[in-house]
mmCIF file of C-alpha atoms in Angstrom:
data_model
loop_
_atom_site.group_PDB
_atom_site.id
_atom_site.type_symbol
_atom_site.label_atom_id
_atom_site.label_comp_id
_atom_site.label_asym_id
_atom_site.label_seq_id
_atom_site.Cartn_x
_atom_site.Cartn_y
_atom_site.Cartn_z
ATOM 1 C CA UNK A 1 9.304 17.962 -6.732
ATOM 2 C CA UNK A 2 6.236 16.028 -6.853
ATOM 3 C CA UNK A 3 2.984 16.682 -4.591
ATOM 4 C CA UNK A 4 3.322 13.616 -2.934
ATOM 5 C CA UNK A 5 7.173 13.269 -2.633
ATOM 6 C CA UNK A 6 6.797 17.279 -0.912
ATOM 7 C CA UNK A 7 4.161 15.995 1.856
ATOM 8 C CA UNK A 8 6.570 12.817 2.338
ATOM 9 C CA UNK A 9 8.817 15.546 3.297
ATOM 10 C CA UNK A 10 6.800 17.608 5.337
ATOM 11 C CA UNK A 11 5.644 14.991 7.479
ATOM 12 C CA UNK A 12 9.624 13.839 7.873
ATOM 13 C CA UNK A 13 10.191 17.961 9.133
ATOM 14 C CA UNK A 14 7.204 16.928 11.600
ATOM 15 C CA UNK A 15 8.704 14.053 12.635
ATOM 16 C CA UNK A 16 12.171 15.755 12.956
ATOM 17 C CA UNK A 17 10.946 19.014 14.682
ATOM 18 C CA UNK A 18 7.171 18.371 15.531
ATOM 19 C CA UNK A 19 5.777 21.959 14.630
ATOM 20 C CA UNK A 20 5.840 23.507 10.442
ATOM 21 C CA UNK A 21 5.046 26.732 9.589
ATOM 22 C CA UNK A 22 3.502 28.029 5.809
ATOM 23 C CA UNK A 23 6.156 30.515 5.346
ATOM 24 C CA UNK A 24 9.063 27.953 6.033
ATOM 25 C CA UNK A 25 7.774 25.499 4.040
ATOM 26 C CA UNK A 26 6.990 27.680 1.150
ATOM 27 C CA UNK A 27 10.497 29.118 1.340
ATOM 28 C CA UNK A 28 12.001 25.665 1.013
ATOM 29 C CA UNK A 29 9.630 23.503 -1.624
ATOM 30 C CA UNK A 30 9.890 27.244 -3.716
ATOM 31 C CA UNK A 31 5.835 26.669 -3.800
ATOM 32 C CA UNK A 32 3.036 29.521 -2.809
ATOM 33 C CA UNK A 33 1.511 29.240 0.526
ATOM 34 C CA UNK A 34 -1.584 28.190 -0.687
ATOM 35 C CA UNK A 35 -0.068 25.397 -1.983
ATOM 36 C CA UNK A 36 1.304 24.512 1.871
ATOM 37 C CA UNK A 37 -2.023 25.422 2.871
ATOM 38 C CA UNK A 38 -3.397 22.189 0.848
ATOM 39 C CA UNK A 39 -0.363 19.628 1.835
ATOM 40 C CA UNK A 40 -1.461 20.675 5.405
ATOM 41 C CA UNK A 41 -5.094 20.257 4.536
ATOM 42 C CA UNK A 42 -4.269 17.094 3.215
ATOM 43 C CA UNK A 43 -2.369 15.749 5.340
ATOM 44 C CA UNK A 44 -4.803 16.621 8.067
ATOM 45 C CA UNK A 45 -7.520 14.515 6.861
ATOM 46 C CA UNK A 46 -5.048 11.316 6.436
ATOM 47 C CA UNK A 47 -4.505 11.671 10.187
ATOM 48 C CA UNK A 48 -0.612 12.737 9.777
ATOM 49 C CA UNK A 49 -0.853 16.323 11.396
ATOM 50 C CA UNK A 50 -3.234 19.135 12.899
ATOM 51 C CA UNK A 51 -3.441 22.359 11.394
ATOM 52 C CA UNK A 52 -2.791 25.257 13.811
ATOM 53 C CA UNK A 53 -2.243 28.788 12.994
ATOM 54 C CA UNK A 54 -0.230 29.513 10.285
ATOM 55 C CA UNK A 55 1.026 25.588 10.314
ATOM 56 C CA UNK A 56 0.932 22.422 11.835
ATOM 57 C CA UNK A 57 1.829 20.532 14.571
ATOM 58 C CA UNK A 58 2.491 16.523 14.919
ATOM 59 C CA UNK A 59 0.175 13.850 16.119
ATOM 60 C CA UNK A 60 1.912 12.170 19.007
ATOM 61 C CA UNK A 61 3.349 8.981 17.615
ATOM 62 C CA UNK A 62 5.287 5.869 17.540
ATOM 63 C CA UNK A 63 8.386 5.260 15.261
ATOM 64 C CA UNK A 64 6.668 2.498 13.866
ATOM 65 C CA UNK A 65 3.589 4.740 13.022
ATOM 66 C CA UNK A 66 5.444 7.104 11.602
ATOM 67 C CA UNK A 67 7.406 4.970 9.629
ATOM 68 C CA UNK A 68 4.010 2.827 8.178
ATOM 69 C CA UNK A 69 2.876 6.510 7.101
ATOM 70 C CA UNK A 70 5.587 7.032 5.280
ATOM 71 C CA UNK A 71 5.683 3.513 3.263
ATOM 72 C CA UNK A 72 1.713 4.445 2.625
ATOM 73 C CA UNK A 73 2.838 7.790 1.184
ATOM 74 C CA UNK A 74 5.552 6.517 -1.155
ATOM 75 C CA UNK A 75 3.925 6.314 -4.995
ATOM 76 C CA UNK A 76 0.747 6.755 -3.262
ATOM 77 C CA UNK A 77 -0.757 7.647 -6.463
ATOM 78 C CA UNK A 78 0.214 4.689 -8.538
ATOM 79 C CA UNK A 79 -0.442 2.528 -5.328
ATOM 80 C CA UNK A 80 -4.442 3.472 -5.664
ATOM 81 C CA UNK A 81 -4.462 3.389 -9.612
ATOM 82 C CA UNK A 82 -3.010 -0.731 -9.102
ATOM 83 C CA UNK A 83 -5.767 -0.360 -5.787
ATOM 84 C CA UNK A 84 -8.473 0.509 -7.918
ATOM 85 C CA UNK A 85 -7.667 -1.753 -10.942
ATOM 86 C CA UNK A 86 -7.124 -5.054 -8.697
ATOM 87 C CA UNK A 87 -10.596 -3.979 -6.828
ATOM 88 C CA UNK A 88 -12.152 -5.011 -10.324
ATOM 89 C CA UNK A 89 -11.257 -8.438 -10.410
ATOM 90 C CA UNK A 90 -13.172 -8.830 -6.719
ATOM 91 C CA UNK A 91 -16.468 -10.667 -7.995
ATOM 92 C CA UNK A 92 -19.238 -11.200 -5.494
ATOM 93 C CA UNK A 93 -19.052 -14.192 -3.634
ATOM 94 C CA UNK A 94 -15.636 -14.400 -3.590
ATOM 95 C CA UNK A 95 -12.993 -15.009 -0.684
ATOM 96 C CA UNK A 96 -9.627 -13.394 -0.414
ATOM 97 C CA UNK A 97 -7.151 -12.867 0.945
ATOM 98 C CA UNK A 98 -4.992 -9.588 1.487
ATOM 99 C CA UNK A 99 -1.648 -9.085 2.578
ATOM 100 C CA UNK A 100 -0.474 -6.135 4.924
ATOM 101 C CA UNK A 101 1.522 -4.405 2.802
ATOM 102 C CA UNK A 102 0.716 -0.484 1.780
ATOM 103 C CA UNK A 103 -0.472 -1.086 -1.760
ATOM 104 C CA UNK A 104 -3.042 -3.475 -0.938
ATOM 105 C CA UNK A 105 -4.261 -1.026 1.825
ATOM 106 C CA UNK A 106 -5.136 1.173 -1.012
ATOM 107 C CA UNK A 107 -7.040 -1.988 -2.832
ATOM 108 C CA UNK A 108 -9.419 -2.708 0.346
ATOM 109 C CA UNK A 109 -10.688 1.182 0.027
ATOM 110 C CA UNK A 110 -12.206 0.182 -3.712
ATOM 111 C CA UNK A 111 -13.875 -3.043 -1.752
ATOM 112 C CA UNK A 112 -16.184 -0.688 -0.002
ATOM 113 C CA UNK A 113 -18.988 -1.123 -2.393
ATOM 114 C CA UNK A 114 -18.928 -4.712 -3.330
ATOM 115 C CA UNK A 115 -21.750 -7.597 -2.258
ATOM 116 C CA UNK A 116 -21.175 -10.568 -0.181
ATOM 117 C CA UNK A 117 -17.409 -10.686 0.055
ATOM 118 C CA UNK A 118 -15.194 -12.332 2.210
ATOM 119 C CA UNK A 119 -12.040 -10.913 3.078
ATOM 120 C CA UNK A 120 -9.412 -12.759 4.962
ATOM 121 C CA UNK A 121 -6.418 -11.033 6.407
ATOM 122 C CA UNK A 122 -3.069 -10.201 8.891
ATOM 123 C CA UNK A 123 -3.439 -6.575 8.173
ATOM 124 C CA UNK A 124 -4.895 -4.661 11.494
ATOM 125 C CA UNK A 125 -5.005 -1.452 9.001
ATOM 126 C CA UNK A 126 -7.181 -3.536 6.720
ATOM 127 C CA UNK A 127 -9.625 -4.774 8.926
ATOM 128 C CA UNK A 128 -9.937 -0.906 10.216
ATOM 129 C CA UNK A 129 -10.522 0.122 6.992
ATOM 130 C CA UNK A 130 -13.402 -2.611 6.800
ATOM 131 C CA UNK A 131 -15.043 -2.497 9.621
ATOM 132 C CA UNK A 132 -18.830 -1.812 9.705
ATOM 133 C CA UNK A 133 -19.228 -2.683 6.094
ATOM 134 C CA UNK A 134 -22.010 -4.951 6.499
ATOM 135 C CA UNK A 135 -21.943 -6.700 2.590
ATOM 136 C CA UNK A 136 -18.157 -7.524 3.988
ATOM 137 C CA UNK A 137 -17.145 -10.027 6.073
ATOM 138 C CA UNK A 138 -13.820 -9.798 7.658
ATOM 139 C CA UNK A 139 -11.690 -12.394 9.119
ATOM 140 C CA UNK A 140 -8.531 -11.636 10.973
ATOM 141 C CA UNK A 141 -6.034 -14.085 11.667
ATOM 142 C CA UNK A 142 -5.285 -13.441 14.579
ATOM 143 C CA UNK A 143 -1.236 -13.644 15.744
ATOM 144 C CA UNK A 144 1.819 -12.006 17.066
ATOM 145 C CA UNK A 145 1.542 -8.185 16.236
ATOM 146 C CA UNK A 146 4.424 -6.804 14.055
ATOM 147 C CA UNK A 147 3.953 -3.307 15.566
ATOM 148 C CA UNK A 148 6.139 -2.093 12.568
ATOM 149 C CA UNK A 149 3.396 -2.908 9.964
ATOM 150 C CA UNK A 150 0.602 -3.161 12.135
ATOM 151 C CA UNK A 151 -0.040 -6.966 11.493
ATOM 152 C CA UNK A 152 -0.321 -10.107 12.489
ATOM 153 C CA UNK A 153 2.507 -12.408 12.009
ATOM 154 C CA UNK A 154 3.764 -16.284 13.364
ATOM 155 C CA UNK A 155 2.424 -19.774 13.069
ATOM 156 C CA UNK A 156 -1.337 -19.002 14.169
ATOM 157 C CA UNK A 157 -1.441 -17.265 11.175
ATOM 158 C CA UNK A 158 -0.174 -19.741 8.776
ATOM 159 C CA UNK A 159 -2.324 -21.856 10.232
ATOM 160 C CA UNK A 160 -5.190 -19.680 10.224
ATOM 161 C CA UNK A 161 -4.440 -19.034 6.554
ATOM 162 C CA UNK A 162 -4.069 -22.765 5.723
ATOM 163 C CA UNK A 163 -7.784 -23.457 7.245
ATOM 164 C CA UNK A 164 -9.618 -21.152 4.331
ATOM 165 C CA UNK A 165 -10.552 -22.439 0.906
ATOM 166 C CA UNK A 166 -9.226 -18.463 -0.412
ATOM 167 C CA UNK A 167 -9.902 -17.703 -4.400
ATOM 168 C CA UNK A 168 -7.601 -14.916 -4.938
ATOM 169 C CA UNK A 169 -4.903 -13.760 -3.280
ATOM 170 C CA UNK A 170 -3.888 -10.072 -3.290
ATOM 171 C CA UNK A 171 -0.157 -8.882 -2.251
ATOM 172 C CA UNK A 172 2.587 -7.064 -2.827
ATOM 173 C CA UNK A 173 6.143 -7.237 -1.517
ATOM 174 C CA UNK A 174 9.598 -4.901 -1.270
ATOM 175 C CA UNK A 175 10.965 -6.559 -4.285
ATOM 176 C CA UNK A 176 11.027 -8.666 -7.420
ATOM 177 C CA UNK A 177 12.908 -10.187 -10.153
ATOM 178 C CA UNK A 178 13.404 -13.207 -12.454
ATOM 179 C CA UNK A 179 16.205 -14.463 -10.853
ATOM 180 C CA UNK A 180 15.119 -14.300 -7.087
ATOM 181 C CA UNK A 181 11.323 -13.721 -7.480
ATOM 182 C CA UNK A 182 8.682 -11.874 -4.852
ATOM 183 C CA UNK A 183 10.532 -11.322 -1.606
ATOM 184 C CA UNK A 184 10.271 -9.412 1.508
ATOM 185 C CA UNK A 185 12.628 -7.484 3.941
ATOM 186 C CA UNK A 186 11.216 -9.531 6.603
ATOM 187 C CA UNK A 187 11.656 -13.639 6.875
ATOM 188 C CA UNK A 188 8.424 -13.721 9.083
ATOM 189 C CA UNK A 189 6.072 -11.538 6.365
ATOM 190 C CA UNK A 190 7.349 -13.649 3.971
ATOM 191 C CA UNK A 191 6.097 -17.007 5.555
ATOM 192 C CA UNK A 192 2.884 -15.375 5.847
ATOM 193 C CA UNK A 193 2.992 -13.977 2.251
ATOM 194 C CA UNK A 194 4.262 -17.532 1.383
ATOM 195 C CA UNK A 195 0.964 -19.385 2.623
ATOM 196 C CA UNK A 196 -1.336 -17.496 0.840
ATOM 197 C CA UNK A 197 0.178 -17.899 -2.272
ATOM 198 C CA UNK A 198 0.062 -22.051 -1.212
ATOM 199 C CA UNK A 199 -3.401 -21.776 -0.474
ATOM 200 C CA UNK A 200 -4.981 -19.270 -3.130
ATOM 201 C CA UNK A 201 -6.187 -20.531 -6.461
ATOM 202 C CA UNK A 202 -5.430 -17.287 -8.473
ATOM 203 C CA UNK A 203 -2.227 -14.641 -7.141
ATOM 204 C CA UNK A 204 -2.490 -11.549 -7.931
ATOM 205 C CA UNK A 205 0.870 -8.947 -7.504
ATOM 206 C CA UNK A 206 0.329 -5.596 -6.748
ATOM 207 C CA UNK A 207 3.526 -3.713 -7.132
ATOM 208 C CA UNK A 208 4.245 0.140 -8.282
ATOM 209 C CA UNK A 209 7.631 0.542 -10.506
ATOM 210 C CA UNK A 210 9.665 0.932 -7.351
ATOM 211 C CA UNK A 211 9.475 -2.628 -6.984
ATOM 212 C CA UNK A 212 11.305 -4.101 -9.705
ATOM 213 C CA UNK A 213 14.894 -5.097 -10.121
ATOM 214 C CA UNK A 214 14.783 -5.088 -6.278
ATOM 215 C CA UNK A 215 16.360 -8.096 -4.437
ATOM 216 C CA UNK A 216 14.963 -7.820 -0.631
ATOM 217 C CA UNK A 217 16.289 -10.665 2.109
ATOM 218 C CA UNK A 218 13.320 -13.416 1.812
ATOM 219 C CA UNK A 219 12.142 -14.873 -1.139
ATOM 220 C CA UNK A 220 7.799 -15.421 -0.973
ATOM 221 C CA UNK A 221 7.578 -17.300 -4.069
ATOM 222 C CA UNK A 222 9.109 -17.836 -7.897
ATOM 223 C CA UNK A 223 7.332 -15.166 -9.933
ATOM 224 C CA UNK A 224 5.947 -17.622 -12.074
ATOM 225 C CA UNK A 225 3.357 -18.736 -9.048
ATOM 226 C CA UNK A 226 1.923 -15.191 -9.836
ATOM 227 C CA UNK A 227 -1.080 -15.133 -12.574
ATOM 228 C CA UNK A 228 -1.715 -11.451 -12.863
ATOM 229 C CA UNK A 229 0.338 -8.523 -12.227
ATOM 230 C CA UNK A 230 -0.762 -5.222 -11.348
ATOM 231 C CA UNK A 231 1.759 -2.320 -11.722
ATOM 232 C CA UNK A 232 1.661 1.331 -12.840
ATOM 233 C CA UNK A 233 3.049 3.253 -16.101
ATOM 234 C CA UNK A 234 6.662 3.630 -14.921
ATOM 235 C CA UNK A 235 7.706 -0.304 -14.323
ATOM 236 C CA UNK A 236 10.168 -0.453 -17.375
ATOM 237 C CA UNK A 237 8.733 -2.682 -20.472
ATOM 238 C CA UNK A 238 11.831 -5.244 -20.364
ATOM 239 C CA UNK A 239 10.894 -5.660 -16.961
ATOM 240 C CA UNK A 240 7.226 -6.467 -17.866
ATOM 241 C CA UNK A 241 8.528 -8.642 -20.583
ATOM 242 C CA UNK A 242 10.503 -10.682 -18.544
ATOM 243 C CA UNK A 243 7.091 -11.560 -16.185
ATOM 244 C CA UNK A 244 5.238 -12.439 -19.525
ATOM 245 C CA UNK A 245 7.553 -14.899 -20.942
ATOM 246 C CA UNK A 246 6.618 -16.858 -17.546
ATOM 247 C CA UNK A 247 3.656 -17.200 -18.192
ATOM 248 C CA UNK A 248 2.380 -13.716 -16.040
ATOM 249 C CA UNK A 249 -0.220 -11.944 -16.967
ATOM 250 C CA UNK A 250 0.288 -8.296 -17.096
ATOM 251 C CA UNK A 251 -1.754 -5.097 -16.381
ATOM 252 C CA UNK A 252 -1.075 -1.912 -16.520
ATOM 253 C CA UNK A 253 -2.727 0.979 -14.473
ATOM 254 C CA UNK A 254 -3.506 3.440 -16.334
ATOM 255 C CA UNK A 255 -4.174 7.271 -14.842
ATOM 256 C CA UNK A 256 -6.599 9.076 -13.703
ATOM 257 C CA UNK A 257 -7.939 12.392 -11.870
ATOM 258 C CA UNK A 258 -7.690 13.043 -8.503
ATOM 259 C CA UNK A 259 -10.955 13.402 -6.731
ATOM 260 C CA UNK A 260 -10.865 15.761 -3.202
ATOM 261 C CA UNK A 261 -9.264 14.236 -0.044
ATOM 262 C CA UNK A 262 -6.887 12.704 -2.559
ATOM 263 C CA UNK A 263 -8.403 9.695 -4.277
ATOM 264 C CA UNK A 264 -9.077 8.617 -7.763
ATOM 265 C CA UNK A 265 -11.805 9.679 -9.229
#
């Protein structure tokens, strides 16, 4: 089992029981203690438990918390190598726009150190992350909140969105294919995805290998309204090929080393 796919789990157990211990833990991922001692520590400092004696205990919740933290743990790796890679097509000057899906919550942490941007979102996790950057200027729609991904949602912000003169677009989305294109679980997150792609000159997909051959229940857009892809090392190549012969442009994260607290180096 993977690193990330075992703390998935361990947070689930919190959810499920709300107290872990090392020895339990160890006994059922067949891993040392010291290796439960780092999920924990981990974990911790993403905001998903506190450490207590000889385990952990969970940070009173709601579902829809819990279930965002999951999403946000899911290929978190590949999520911040397509984060970090789509962070280098941010030039200054430029105004975006950013969707409130996981992956591009990863992107906005690469934003941090970039000059006279302006970043316009739905995302209540992204303008968190954000705020207080002073070479950043945020705009929030404003809306109905969708407590379930903590954003914004409804005609104020399609109309919001529709006001802005936006350069690049950055989102992701549950699934995509040839045949149906980028769509969402949601109809209302896809009207919202839907208007930025309207109103962006340049759209650019952020979507780990999970993603693909997926048919979700609203459709945002025809993939060939996408310019640039951004996807990680396990999307299969026929899949790729498929987005190319559109007319997409196609990246490919490649990997890197982990830096402590969990990010790319």
């Amino acid at each position: 089992m993977r690193a990330e796919d075992r703390r998935r789990e361990i947070v689930r157990h919190l959810e499920d029981y709300g107290i872990v211990k090392v020895t339990e833990l160890s006994n059922l991922f067949q891993v040392t203690e010291e290796t439960i001692r780092r999920d924990l520590e981990r974990l911790e400092a993403e905001g998903y438990l506190k450490r207590t004696y000889g385990g952990a205990v969970k940070i009173a919740s709601t579902q829809e918390e819990t279930a965002f933290h999951i999403r946000n743990m899911r290929n978190r790796y590949e999520k911040q190598l397509i984060g970090r890679k789509a962070a280098e097509l941010v030039q200054p000057g430029d105004v975006i726009a950013v969707d409130a899906s996981t992956t591009a919550l990863q992107f906005v942490h690469y934003l941090k150190d970039k000059k006279d941007l302006v970043v316009i979102t739905h995302a209540l996790k992204v303008v968190m992350a954000l705020a207080g950057n002073p070479d950043i200027t945020v705009i929030c729609t404003g809306g109905t909140l969708h407590s379930r991904t903590f954003s914004f949602v409804g005609p104020l912000v399609e109309s919001a969105l529709a006001n802005y003169n936006i350069k690049k677009a950055f989102i992701s989305c549950k699934g995509v294919t040839l045949e149906e294109g980028i769509t969402e679980s949601t109809e209302v997150q896809a009207r919202v995805k839907a208007e930025m792609v309207r109103g962006a000159k340049e759209i650019i997909l952020l979507a780990d290998h999970d993603k693909f051959g997926t048919t979700a229940l609203a459709t945002v857009a025809p993939v060939k309204a996408v310019h640039k892809l951004i996807t990680d090392v396990g999307t299969p190549e026929q899949e790729l090929e498929k987005l190319r012969r559109v007319g997409v442009d196609v990246v490919v994260a490649e990997g890197a080393s982990v830096a402590p607290g969990g990010r790319l180096a």
